mmCIF file of C-alpha atoms and ligand atoms in Angstrom:
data_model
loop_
_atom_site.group_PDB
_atom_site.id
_atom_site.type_symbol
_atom_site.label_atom_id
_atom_site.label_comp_id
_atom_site.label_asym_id
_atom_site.label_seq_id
_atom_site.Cartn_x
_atom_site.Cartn_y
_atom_site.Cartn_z
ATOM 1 C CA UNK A 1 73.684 3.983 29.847
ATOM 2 C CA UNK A 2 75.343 7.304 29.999
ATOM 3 C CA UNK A 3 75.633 9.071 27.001
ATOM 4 C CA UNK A 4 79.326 10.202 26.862
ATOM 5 C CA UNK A 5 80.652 13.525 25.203
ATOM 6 C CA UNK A 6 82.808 13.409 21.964
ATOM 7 C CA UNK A 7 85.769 15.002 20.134
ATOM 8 C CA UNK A 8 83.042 17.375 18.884
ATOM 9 C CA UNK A 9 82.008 18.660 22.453
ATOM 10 C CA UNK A 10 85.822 19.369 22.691
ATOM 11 C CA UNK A 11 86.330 21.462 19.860
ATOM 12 C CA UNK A 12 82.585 23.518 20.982
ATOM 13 C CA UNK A 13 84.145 24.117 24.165
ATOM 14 C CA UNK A 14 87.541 25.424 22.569
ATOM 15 C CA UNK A 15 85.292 28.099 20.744
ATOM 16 C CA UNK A 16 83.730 29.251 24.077
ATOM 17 C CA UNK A 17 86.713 29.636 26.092
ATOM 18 C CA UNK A 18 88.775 31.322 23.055
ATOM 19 C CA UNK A 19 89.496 34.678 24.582
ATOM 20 C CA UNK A 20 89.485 33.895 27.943
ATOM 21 C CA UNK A 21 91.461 30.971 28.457
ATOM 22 C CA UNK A 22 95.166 31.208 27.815
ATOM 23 C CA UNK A 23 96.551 29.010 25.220
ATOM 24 C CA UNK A 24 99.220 28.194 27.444
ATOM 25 C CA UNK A 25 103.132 27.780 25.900
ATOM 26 C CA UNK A 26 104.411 24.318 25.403
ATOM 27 C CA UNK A 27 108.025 23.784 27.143
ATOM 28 C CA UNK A 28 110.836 21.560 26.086
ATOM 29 C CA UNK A 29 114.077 20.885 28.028
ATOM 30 C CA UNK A 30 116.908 19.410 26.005
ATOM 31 C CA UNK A 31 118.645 18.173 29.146
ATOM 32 C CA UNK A 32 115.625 15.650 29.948
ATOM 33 C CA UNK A 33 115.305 14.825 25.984
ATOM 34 C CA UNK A 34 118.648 13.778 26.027
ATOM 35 C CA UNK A 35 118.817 12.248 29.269
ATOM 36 C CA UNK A 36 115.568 9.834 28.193
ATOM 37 C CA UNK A 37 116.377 9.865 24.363
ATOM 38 C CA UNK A 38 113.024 10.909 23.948
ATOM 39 C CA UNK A 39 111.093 14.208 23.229
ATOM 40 C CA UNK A 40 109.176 15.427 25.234
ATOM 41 C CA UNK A 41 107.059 18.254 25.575
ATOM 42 C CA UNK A 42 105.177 20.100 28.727
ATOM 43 C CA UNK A 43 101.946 21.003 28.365
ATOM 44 C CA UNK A 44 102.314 23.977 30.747
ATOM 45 C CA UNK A 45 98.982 24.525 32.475
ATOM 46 C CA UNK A 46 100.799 25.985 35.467
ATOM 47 C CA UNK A 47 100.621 29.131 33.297
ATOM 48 C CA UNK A 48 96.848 28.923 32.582
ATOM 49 C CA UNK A 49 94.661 31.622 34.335
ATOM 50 C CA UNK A 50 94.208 30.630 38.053
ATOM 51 C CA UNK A 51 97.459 28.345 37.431
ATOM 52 C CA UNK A 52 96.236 25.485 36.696
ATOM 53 C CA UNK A 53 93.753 23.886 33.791
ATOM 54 C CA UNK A 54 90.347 23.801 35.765
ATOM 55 C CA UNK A 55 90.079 27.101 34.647
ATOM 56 C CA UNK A 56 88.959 25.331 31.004
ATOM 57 C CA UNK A 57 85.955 23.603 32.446
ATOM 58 C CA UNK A 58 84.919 25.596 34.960
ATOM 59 C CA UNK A 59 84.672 28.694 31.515
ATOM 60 C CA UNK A 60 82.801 25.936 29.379
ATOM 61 C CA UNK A 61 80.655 25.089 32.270
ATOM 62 C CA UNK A 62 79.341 28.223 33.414
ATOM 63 C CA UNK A 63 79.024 29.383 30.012
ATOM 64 C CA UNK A 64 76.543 27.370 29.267
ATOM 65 C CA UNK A 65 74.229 28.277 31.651
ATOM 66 C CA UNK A 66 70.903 29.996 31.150
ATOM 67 C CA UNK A 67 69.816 33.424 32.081
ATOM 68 C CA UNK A 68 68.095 32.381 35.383
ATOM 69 C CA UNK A 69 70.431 29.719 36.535
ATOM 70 C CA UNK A 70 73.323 32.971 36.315
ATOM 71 C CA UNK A 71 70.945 35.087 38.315
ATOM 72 C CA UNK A 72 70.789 32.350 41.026
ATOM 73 C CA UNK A 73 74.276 32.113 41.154
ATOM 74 C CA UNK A 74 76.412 28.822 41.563
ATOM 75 C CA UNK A 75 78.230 26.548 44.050
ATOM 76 C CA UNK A 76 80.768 23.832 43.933
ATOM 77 C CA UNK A 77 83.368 21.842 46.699
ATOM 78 C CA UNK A 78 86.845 22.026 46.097
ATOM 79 C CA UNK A 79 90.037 21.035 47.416
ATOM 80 C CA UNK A 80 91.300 24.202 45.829
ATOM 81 C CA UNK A 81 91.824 24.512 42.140
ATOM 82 C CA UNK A 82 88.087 23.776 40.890
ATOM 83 C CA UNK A 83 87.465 26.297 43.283
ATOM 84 C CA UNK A 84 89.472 28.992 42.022
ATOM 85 C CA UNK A 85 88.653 27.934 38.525
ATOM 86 C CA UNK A 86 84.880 28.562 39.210
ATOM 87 C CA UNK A 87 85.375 31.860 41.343
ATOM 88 C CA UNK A 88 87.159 33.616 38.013
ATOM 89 C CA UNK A 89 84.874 32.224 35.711
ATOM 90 C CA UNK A 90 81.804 33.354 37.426
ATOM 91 C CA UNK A 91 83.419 36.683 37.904
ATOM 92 C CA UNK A 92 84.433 37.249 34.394
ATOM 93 C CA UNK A 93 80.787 35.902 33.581
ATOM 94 C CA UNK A 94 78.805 38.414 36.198
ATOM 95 C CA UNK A 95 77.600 35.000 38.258
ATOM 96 C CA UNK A 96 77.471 34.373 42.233
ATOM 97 C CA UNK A 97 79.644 31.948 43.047
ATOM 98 C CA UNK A 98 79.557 30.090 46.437
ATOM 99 C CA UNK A 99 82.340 27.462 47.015
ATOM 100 C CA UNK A 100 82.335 24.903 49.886
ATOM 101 C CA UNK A 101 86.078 24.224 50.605
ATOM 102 C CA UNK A 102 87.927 22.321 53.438
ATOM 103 C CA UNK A 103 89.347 23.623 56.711
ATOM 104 C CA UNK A 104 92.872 22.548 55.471
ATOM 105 C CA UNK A 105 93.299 23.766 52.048
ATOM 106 C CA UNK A 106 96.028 25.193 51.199
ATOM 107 C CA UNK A 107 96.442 29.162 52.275
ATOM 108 C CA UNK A 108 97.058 30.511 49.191
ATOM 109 C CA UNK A 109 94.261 28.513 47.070
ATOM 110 C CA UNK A 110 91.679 29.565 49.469
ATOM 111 C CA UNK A 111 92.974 33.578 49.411
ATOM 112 C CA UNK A 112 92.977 33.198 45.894
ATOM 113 C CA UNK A 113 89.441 31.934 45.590
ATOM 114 C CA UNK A 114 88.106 35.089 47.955
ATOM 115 C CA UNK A 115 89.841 37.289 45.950
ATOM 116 C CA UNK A 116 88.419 36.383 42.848
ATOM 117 C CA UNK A 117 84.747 37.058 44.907
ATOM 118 C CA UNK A 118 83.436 34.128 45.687
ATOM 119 C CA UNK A 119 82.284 33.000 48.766
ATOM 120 C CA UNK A 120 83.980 30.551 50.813
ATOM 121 C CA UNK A 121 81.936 27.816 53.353
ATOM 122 C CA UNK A 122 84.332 25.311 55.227
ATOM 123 C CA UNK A 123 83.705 21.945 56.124
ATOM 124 C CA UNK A 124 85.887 19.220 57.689
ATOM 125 C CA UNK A 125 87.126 17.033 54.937
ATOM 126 C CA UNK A 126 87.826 13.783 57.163
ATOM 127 C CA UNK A 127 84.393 14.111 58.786
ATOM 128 C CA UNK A 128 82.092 15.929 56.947
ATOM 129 C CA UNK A 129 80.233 15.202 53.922
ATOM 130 C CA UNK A 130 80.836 17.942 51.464
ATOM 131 C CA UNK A 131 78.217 16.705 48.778
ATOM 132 C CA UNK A 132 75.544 16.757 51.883
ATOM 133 C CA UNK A 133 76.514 20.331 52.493
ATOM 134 C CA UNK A 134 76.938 21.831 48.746
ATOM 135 C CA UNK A 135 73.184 20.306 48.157
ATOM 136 C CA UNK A 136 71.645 21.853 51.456
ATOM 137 C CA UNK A 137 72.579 24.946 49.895
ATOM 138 C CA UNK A 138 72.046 24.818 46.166
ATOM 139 C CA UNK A 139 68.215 23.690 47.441
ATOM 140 C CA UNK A 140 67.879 26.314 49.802
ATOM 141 C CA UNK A 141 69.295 28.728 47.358
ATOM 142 C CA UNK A 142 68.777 27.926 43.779
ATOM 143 C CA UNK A 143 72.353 27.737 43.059
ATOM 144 C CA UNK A 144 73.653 24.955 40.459
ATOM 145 C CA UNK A 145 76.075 22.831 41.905
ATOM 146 C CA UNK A 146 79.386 22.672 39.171
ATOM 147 C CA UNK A 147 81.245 19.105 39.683
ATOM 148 C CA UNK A 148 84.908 19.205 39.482
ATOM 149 C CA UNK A 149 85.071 16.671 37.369
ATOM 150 C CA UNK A 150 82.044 14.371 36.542
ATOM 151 C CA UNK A 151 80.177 16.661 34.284
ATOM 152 C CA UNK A 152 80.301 16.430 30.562
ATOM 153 C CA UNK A 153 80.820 20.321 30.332
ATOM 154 C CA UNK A 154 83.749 20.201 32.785
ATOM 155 C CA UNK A 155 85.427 17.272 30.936
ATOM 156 C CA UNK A 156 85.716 18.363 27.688
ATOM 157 C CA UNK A 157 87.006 22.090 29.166
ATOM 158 C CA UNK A 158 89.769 20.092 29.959
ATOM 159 C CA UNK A 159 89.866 18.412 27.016
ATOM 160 C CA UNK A 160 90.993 21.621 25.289
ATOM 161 C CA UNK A 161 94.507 21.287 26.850
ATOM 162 C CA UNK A 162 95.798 18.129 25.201
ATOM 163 C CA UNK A 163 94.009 19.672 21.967
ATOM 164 C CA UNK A 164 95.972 22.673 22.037
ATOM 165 C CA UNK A 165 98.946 20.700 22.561
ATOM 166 C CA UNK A 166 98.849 18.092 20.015
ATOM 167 C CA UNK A 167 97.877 21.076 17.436
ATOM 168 C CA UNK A 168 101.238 22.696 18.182
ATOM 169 C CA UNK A 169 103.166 19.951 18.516
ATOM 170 C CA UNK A 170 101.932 17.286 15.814
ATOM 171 C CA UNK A 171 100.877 13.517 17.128
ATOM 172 C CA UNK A 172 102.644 12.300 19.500
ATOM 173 C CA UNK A 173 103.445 8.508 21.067
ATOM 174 C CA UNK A 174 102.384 8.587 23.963
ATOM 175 C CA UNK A 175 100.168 11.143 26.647
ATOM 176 C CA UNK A 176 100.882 11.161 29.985
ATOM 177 C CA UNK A 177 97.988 13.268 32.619
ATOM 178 C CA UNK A 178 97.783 13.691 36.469
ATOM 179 C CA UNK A 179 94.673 11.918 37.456
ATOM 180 C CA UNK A 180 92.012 13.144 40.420
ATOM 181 C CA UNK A 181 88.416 12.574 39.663
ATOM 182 C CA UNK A 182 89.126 12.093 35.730
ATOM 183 C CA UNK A 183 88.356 15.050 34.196
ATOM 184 C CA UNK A 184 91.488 16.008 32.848
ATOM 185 C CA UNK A 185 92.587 12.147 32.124
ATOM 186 C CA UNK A 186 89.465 11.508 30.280
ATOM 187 C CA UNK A 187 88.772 15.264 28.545
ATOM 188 C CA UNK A 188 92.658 14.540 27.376
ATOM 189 C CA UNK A 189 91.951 10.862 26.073
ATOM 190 C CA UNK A 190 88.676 12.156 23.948
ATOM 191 C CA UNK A 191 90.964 15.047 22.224
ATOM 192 C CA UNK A 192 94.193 12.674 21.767
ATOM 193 C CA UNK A 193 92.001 9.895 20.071
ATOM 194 C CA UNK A 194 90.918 12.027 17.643
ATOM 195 C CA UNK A 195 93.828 14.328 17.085
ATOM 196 C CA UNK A 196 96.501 11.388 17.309
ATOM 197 C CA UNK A 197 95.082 8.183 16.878
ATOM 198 C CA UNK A 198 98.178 5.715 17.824
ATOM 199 C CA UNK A 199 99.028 7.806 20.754
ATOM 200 C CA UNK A 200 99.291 5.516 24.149
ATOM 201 C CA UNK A 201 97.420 7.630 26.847
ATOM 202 C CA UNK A 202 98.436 6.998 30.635
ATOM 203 C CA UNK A 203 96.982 8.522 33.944
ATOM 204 C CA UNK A 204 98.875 9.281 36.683
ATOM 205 C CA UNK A 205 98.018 9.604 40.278
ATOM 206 C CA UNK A 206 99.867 9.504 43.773
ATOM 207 C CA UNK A 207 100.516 6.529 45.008
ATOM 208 C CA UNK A 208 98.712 6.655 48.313
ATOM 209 C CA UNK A 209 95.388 7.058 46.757
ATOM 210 C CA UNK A 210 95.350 4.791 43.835
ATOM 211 C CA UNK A 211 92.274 4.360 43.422
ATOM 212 C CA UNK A 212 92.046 5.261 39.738
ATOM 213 C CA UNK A 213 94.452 2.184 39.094
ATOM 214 C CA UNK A 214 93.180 -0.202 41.156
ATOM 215 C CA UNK A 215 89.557 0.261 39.270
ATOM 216 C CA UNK A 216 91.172 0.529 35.869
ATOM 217 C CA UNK A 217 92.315 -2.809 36.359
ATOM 218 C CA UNK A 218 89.501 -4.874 37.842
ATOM 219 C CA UNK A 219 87.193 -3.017 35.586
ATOM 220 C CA UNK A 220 84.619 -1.202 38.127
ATOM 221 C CA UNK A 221 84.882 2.072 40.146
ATOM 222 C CA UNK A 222 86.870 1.678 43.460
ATOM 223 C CA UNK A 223 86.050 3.516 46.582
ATOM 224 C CA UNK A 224 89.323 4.937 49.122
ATOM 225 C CA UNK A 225 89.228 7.378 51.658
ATOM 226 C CA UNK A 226 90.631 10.571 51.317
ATOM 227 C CA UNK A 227 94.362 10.115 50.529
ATOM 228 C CA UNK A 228 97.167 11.353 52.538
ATOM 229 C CA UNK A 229 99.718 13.531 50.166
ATOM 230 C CA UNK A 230 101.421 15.715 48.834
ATOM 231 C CA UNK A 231 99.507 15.798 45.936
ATOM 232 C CA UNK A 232 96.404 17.539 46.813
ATOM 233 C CA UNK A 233 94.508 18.035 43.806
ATOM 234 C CA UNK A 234 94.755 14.592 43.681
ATOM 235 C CA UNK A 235 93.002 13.487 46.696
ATOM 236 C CA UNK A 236 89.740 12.357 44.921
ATOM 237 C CA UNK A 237 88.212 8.929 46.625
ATOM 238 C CA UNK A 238 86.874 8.088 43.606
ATOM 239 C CA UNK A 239 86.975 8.290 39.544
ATOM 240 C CA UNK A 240 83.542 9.644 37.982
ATOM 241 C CA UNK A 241 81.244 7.566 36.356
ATOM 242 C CA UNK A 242 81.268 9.142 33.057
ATOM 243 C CA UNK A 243 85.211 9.751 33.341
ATOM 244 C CA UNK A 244 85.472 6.228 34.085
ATOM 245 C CA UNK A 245 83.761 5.247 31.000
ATOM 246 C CA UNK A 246 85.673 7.393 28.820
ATOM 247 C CA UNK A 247 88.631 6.298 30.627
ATOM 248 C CA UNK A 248 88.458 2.305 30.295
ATOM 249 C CA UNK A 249 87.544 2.941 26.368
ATOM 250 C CA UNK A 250 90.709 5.063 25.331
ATOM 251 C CA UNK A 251 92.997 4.870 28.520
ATOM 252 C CA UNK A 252 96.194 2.429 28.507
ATOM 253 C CA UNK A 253 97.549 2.426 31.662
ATOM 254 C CA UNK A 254 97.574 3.942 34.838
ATOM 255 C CA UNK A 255 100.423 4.466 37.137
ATOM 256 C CA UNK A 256 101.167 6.060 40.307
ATOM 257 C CA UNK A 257 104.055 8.155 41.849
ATOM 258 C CA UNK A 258 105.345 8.539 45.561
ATOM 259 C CA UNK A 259 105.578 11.615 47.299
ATOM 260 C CA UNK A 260 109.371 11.264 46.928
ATOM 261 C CA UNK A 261 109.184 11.002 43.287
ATOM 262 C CA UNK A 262 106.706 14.111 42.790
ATOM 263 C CA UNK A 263 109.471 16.412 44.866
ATOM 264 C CA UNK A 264 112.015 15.361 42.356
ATOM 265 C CA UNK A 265 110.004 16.096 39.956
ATOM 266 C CA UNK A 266 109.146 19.445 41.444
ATOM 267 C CA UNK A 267 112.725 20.374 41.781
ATOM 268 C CA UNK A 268 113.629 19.063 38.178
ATOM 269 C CA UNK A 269 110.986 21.985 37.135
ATOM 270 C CA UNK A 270 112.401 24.657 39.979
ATOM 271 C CA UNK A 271 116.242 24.088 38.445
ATOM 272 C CA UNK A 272 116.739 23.437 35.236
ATOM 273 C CA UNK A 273 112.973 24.829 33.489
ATOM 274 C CA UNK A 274 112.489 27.473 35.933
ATOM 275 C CA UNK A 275 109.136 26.118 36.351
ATOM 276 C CA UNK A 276 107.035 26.483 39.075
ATOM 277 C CA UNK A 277 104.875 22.914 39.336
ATOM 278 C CA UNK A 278 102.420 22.265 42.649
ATOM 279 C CA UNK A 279 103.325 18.515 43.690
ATOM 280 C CA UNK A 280 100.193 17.205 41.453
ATOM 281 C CA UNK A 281 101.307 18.866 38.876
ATOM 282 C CA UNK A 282 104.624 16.728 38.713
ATOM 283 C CA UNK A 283 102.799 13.222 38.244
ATOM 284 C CA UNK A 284 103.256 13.005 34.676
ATOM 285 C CA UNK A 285 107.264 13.809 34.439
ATOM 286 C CA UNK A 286 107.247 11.362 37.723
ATOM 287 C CA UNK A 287 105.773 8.545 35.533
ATOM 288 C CA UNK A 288 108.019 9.233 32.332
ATOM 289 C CA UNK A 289 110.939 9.308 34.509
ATOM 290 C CA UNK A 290 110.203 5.781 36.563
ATOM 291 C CA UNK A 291 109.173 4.281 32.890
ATOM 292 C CA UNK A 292 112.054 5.814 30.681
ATOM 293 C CA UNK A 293 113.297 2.363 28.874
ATOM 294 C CA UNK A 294 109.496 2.208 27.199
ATOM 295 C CA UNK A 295 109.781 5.329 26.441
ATOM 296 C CA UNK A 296 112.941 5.997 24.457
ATOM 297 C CA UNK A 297 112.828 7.226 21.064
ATOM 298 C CA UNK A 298 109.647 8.182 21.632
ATOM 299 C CA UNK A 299 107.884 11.543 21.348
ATOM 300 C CA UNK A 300 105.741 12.452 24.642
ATOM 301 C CA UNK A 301 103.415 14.955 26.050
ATOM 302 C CA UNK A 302 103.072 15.393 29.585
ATOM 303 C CA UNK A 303 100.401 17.919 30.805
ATOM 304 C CA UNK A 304 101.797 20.218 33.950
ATOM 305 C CA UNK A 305 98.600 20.730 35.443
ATOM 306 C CA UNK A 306 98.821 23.566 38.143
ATOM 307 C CA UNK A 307 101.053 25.895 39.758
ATOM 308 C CA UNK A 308 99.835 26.753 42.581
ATOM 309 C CA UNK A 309 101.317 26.467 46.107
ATOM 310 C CA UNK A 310 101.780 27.633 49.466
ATOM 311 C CA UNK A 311 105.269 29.513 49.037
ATOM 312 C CA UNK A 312 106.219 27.873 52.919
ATOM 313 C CA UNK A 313 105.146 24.351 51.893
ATOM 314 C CA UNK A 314 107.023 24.729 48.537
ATOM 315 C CA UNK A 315 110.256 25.973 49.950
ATOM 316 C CA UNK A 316 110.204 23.708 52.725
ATOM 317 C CA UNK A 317 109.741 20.385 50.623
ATOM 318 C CA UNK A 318 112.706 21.410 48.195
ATOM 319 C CA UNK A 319 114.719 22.745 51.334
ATOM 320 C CA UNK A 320 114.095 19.170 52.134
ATOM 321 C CA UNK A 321 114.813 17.500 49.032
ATOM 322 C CA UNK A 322 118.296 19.586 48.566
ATOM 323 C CA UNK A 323 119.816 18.464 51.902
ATOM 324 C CA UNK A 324 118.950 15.048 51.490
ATOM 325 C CA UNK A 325 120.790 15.420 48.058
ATOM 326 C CA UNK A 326 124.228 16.301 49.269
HETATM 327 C C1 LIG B 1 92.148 18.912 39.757
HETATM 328 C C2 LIG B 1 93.574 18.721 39.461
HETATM 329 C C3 LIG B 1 94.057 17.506 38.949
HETATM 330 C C4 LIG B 1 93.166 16.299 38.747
HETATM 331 O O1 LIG B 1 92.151 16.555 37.824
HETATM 332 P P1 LIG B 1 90.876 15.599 37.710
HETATM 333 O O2 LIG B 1 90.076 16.163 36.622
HETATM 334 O O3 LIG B 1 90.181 15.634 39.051
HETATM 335 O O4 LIG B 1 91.396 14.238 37.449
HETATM 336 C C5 LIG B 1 95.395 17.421 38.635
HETATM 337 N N1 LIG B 1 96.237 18.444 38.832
HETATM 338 C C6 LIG B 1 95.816 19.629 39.328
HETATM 339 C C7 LIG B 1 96.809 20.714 39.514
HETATM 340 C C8 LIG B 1 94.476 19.805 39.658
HETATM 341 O O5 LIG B 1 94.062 20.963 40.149
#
């Protein structure tokens, strides 16, 4: 049995990131509200530090290191934003940080993740194991390896987000989170349970690699291999064990979105919030939008997870989407 973290680990990490976390600003857009006849408000984690929420647990994790273990340094595999979530921390916190990413992440995540210091070893993500290569390394090296997202510390980081906004925003109906690994899905479900007790909470992940639903519903962890989409902080094979758990106690539902419906999303954010959302970062307005006769009259959060994108990718998808529309 795994012992799983609580409400209480939650509101601990809140204090240690308190300072250095932003406590990001929670959108509305009265056009949607009225176009659902619901309320809903955005979570906007697109305007964390880094852009997106990783930053939360990769803070709580590393600040809970020891003396020796910060000497040594760190290391952790990333498709990009767990990356650049561990590169600031450990530079705001004085640690090494080495990050093992793959050959074809996106441009800008991988600049930003060498800018913040930390250095970057590439591996092939549809051939290579990355968990073989991070633990060569943290042997050979001392580092400690920081999961993305099955690691109590990490989890209830993340948690913070859907504390934050239920705090501003009073309870709510029902919680809808993009769902990788299940760190922010589960983190969310721990702080919503105790914060708003009737509130329904739904993960969302892409369609191609759903995974997370498929093992939500016949009750054990599912295997894939790496998704193709859009969606790339989304391209997890697996949920974690301990996300899992948390997930199948307090989760209600998961659903998935299409590529399609995640650039509709993306431009709904572009035009009328002036919001700029990376494609996983859509999946919870992509879900509220495909389920909107549950949903009326109700009051929602969705959490935007991340903002970051490769400006060329960005344009070209809504280039895309905009002559398709007329
Ligand atoms: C990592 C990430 C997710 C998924 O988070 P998990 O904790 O792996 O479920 C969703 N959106 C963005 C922008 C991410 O970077």
């Amino acid at each position: 049995m795994i012992t799983l973290p609580t409400y209480d680990d939650v509101v601990a990490a809140a204090g240690r990131i308190e300072g250095y976390a932003h406590k990001t600003p929670v959108m509305q857009s009265s056009i949607l509200n009225r176009e659902l006849g619901a309320e809903v408000f955005f979570k906007c984690e697109n305007l964390q530090r880094m852009g997106a929420f990783k930053f939360r647990g990769a803070f709580n994790a590393l600040s809970l290191l020891d003396e020796s273990q910060r000497k040594r340094g760190v290391i952790a595999f990333s498709s990009g934003n767990h990356a650049q979530g561990i590169a600031l921390a450990a530079s705001l916190l004085g640690i090494p940080a080495t990050i093992v990413m793959p050959l074809d992440a996106p441009k800008a995540k991988r600049a930003a993740t060498e800018g913040y210091g930390a250095k970057v070893v590439e591996y092939d993500r549809y051939n290579q194991s990355r968990e073989d290569i991070t633990r060569e390394l943290a042997d050979k090296f001392g580092y400690t390896i920081v999961p993305a997202y099955d690691y109590a510390p990490v989890i209830v980081g993340q948690g913070t987000a859907a504390k934050e906004l239920i705090e501003e925003v009073g309870e709510l109906d029902a919680m809808f989170v993009p769902l990788g690994g299940g760190g922010l899905l589960a983190g969310c479900a721990l702080a919503t349970r105790a914060l708003s007790p009737a509130c329904k909470i739904y993960g969302v992940e892409p369609q191609a690699g759903n995974d997370g639903q498929q093992s939500f519903r016949s009750g054990s962890i599912v295997k894939i291999s790496t998704p193709k989409t859009i969606a790339d902080g989304a391209q997890t094979p697996s949920l974690g064990q301990i996300n899992f758990s948390i997930i199948q106690r307090d989760v209600s539902d998961i659903y998935t979105a299409t590529d399609e419906q995640l650039v509709e999303s993306m431009a709904f954010f572009a035009s009328r919030m002036k919001l700029i959302v990376e494609p996983t970062g859509c999946l919870g307005l992509a879900a509220v939008r495909a389920n909107t006769d549950s949903l009326r009259g109700k009051r929602i959060g969705i959490i935007i997870s991340g903002g970051n994108v490769d400006l060329d990718n960005y344009s070209r998808l809504l280039a895309k989407f905009a002559s398709q529309k007329d």
